[in-house]
């Protein structure tokens, strides 16, 4: 029995046979009584201001465009935050860290290979003597 509607009496509604079969299948699919199924369908149409006779196409396209505009707005806000807050803060932090870390002199000195000592002996050719 339907909760909250136990004491109400039944009325009859005339439906075509093919419509009644579709409605019965839909009620079984929802696992609800015929009265409750019809009630939730009527409440859905009332709450959303939708007429079953009109197409959902234009309303869905309008909704999609509205969502796209909002997303573009959010992207613009995030880019502005990045440019005005994040990048300058990162630059300040990097400059602070560069100044605070003193450069330590290296402990080992490496000789330049260009400053080689000349050889201690020179080989002479036998023909020059």
PDB file of C-alpha atoms in Angstrom:
ATOM      1  CA  UNK A   1       0.000   0.000   0.000  1.00  0.00           C
ATOM      2  CA  UNK A   2       1.176   3.553  -0.710  1.00  0.00           C
ATOM      3  CA  UNK A   3       2.441   5.392   2.369  1.00  0.00           C
ATOM      4  CA  UNK A   4       0.309   8.385   3.290  1.00  0.00           C
ATOM      5  CA  UNK A   5      -2.453   7.454   0.853  1.00  0.00           C
ATOM      6  CA  UNK A   6      -3.904   4.378   2.591  1.00  0.00           C
ATOM      7  CA  UNK A   7      -7.289   5.960   3.434  1.00  0.00           C
ATOM      8  CA  UNK A   8      -7.937   7.480   0.005  1.00  0.00           C
ATOM      9  CA  UNK A   9     -10.297   5.736  -2.362  1.00  0.00           C
ATOM     10  CA  UNK A  10      -9.455   4.731  -5.930  1.00  0.00           C
ATOM     11  CA  UNK A  11     -10.698   6.476  -9.071  1.00  0.00           C
ATOM     12  CA  UNK A  12     -10.574   5.070 -12.545  1.00  0.00           C
ATOM     13  CA  UNK A  13      -8.698   6.598 -15.447  1.00  0.00           C
ATOM     14  CA  UNK A  14      -9.303   5.482 -19.013  1.00  0.00           C
ATOM     15  CA  UNK A  15      -6.211   4.677 -21.015  1.00  0.00           C
ATOM     16  CA  UNK A  16      -5.655   3.136 -24.418  1.00  0.00           C
ATOM     17  CA  UNK A  17      -4.428  -0.455 -24.256  1.00  0.00           C
ATOM     18  CA  UNK A  18      -0.972   0.268 -25.701  1.00  0.00           C
ATOM     19  CA  UNK A  19      -0.464   3.211 -23.306  1.00  0.00           C
ATOM     20  CA  UNK A  20      -1.615   1.118 -20.333  1.00  0.00           C
ATOM     21  CA  UNK A  21       0.893  -1.632 -21.221  1.00  0.00           C
ATOM     22  CA  UNK A  22       3.774   0.868 -21.443  1.00  0.00           C
ATOM     23  CA  UNK A  23       2.715   2.465 -18.174  1.00  0.00           C
ATOM     24  CA  UNK A  24       2.529  -0.927 -16.423  1.00  0.00           C
ATOM     25  CA  UNK A  25       6.062  -1.801 -17.637  1.00  0.00           C
ATOM     26  CA  UNK A  26       7.347   1.557 -16.419  1.00  0.00           C
ATOM     27  CA  UNK A  27       5.721   1.038 -13.000  1.00  0.00           C
ATOM     28  CA  UNK A  28       7.379  -2.365 -12.681  1.00  0.00           C
ATOM     29  CA  UNK A  29      10.712  -0.865 -13.723  1.00  0.00           C
ATOM     30  CA  UNK A  30      10.430   1.724 -10.919  1.00  0.00           C
ATOM     31  CA  UNK A  31       9.025  -0.873  -8.489  1.00  0.00           C
ATOM     32  CA  UNK A  32       6.218   1.484  -7.541  1.00  0.00           C
ATOM     33  CA  UNK A  33       2.463   1.353  -7.665  1.00  0.00           C
ATOM     34  CA  UNK A  34       0.630   2.965 -10.568  1.00  0.00           C
ATOM     35  CA  UNK A  35      -0.674   5.744  -8.336  1.00  0.00           C
ATOM     36  CA  UNK A  36       2.785   6.594  -6.947  1.00  0.00           C
ATOM     37  CA  UNK A  37       4.408   6.434 -10.389  1.00  0.00           C
ATOM     38  CA  UNK A  38       1.855   8.828 -11.834  1.00  0.00           C
ATOM     39  CA  UNK A  39       2.197  11.116  -8.795  1.00  0.00           C
ATOM     40  CA  UNK A  40       6.010  11.409  -9.044  1.00  0.00           C
ATOM     41  CA  UNK A  41       5.733  12.051 -12.786  1.00  0.00           C
ATOM     42  CA  UNK A  42       3.240  14.886 -12.233  1.00  0.00           C
ATOM     43  CA  UNK A  43       5.347  16.383  -9.421  1.00  0.00           C
ATOM     44  CA  UNK A  44       8.446  16.253 -11.622  1.00  0.00           C
ATOM     45  CA  UNK A  45       6.741  18.198 -14.394  1.00  0.00           C
ATOM     46  CA  UNK A  46       5.316  20.745 -11.916  1.00  0.00           C
ATOM     47  CA  UNK A  47       8.593  21.347 -10.042  1.00  0.00           C
ATOM     48  CA  UNK A  48      10.694  21.757 -13.179  1.00  0.00           C
ATOM     49  CA  UNK A  49       8.168  23.775 -15.153  1.00  0.00           C
ATOM     50  CA  UNK A  50       8.319  21.340 -18.026  1.00  0.00           C
ATOM     51  CA  UNK A  51       5.467  20.548 -20.340  1.00  0.00           C
ATOM     52  CA  UNK A  52       5.496  16.992 -21.713  1.00  0.00           C
ATOM     53  CA  UNK A  53       4.386  18.392 -25.067  1.00  0.00           C
ATOM     54  CA  UNK A  54       7.396  20.709 -25.583  1.00  0.00           C
ATOM     55  CA  UNK A  55      10.885  19.714 -26.654  1.00  0.00           C
ATOM     56  CA  UNK A  56      13.813  19.759 -24.218  1.00  0.00           C
ATOM     57  CA  UNK A  57      16.307  20.725 -26.961  1.00  0.00           C
ATOM     58  CA  UNK A  58      16.399  24.527 -26.611  1.00  0.00           C
ATOM     59  CA  UNK A  59      16.326  24.418 -22.813  1.00  0.00           C
ATOM     60  CA  UNK A  60      19.206  21.947 -22.677  1.00  0.00           C
ATOM     61  CA  UNK A  61      21.256  24.010 -25.138  1.00  0.00           C
ATOM     62  CA  UNK A  62      20.637  27.141 -23.082  1.00  0.00           C
ATOM     63  CA  UNK A  63      21.716  25.315 -19.949  1.00  0.00           C
ATOM     64  CA  UNK A  64      24.840  24.024 -21.692  1.00  0.00           C
ATOM     65  CA  UNK A  65      25.768  27.537 -22.862  1.00  0.00           C
ATOM     66  CA  UNK A  66      25.267  28.888 -19.347  1.00  0.00           C
ATOM     67  CA  UNK A  67      27.565  26.208 -17.903  1.00  0.00           C
ATOM     68  CA  UNK A  68      30.219  26.964 -20.545  1.00  0.00           C
ATOM     69  CA  UNK A  69      30.088  30.683 -19.699  1.00  0.00           C
ATOM     70  CA  UNK A  70      30.513  29.905 -16.008  1.00  0.00           C
ATOM     71  CA  UNK A  71      33.468  27.619 -16.708  1.00  0.00           C
ATOM     72  CA  UNK A  72      35.106  30.320 -18.849  1.00  0.00           C
ATOM     73  CA  UNK A  73      34.555  32.767 -15.982  1.00  0.00           C
ATOM     74  CA  UNK A  74      36.239  30.411 -13.518  1.00  0.00           C
ATOM     75  CA  UNK A  75      39.183  29.940 -15.893  1.00  0.00           C
ATOM     76  CA  UNK A  76      39.564  33.721 -16.204  1.00  0.00           C
ATOM     77  CA  UNK A  77      39.532  34.092 -12.404  1.00  0.00           C
ATOM     78  CA  UNK A  78      42.186  31.384 -12.000  1.00  0.00           C
ATOM     79  CA  UNK A  79      44.425  32.994 -14.633  1.00  0.00           C
ATOM     80  CA  UNK A  80      44.076  36.353 -12.898  1.00  0.00           C
ATOM     81  CA  UNK A  81      44.978  34.803  -9.538  1.00  0.00           C
ATOM     82  CA  UNK A  82      47.999  33.128 -11.121  1.00  0.00           C
ATOM     83  CA  UNK A  83      49.241  36.358 -12.698  1.00  0.00           C
ATOM     84  CA  UNK A  84      48.536  38.690  -9.788  1.00  0.00           C
ATOM     85  CA  UNK A  85      49.324  36.451  -6.810  1.00  0.00           C
ATOM     86  CA  UNK A  86      51.092  33.201  -7.547  1.00  0.00           C
ATOM     87  CA  UNK A  87      53.810  34.337  -9.967  1.00  0.00           C
ATOM     88  CA  UNK A  88      54.875  37.411  -7.944  1.00  0.00           C
ATOM     89  CA  UNK A  89      54.926  35.353  -4.741  1.00  0.00           C
ATOM     90  CA  UNK A  90      57.089  32.685  -6.352  1.00  0.00           C
ATOM     91  CA  UNK A  91      59.466  35.345  -7.659  1.00  0.00           C
ATOM     92  CA  UNK A  92      59.768  36.926  -4.183  1.00  0.00           C
ATOM     93  CA  UNK A  93      60.384  33.552  -2.546  1.00  0.00           C
ATOM     94  CA  UNK A  94      63.086  32.694  -5.076  1.00  0.00           C
ATOM     95  CA  UNK A  95      64.831  36.012  -4.570  1.00  0.00           C
ATOM     96  CA  UNK A  96      64.734  35.532  -0.787  1.00  0.00           C
ATOM     97  CA  UNK A  97      66.227  32.066  -1.027  1.00  0.00           C
ATOM     98  CA  UNK A  98      68.949  33.210  -3.410  1.00  0.00           C
ATOM     99  CA  UNK A  99      70.021  35.972  -1.017  1.00  0.00           C
ATOM    100  CA  UNK A 100      69.837  33.908   2.148  1.00  0.00           C
ATOM    101  CA  UNK A 101      72.013  31.025   0.967  1.00  0.00           C
ATOM    102  CA  UNK A 102      75.642  32.232   1.019  1.00  0.00           C
ATOM    103  CA  UNK A 103      77.908  30.754  -1.570  1.00  0.00           C
ATOM    104  CA  UNK A 104      80.512  28.569   0.061  1.00  0.00           C
ATOM    105  CA  UNK A 105      83.967  28.638  -1.465  1.00  0.00           C
ATOM    106  CA  UNK A 106      85.017  25.331  -2.882  1.00  0.00           C
ATOM    107  CA  UNK A 107      87.523  23.483  -0.759  1.00  0.00           C
ATOM    108  CA  UNK A 108      89.540  22.033  -3.596  1.00  0.00           C
ATOM    109  CA  UNK A 109      90.978  24.116  -6.327  1.00  0.00           C
ATOM    110  CA  UNK A 110      91.214  22.705  -9.775  1.00  0.00           C
ATOM    111  CA  UNK A 111      94.117  23.567 -12.001  1.00  0.00           C
ATOM    112  CA  UNK A 112      93.404  24.939 -15.380  1.00  0.00           C
ATOM    113  CA  UNK A 113      94.600  22.668 -18.099  1.00  0.00           C
ATOM    114  CA  UNK A 114      95.769  25.687 -20.113  1.00  0.00           C
ATOM    115  CA  UNK A 115      98.346  26.586 -17.423  1.00  0.00           C
ATOM    116  CA  UNK A 116     100.392  23.430 -17.876  1.00  0.00           C
ATOM    117  CA  UNK A 117     104.018  23.535 -16.842  1.00  0.00           C
ATOM    118  CA  UNK A 118     106.388  23.263 -19.774  1.00  0.00           C
ATOM    119  CA  UNK A 119     108.090  19.900 -20.079  1.00  0.00           C
ATOM    120  CA  UNK A 120     111.291  19.550 -18.066  1.00  0.00           C
ATOM    121  CA  UNK A 121     113.242  18.043 -20.889  1.00  0.00           C
ATOM    122  CA  UNK A 122     113.288  18.674 -24.605  1.00  0.00           C
ATOM    123  CA  UNK A 123     114.141  15.953 -27.024  1.00  0.00           C
ATOM    124  CA  UNK A 124     116.640  16.917 -29.661  1.00  0.00           C
ATOM    125  CA  UNK A 125     116.807  15.580 -33.106  1.00  0.00           C
ATOM    126  CA  UNK A 126     120.044  13.950 -34.094  1.00  0.00           C
ATOM    127  CA  UNK A 127     120.278  16.055 -37.235  1.00  0.00           C
ATOM    128  CA  UNK A 128     120.561  19.410 -35.392  1.00  0.00           C
ATOM    129  CA  UNK A 129     123.732  18.731 -33.438  1.00  0.00           C
TER     130      UNK A 129
END
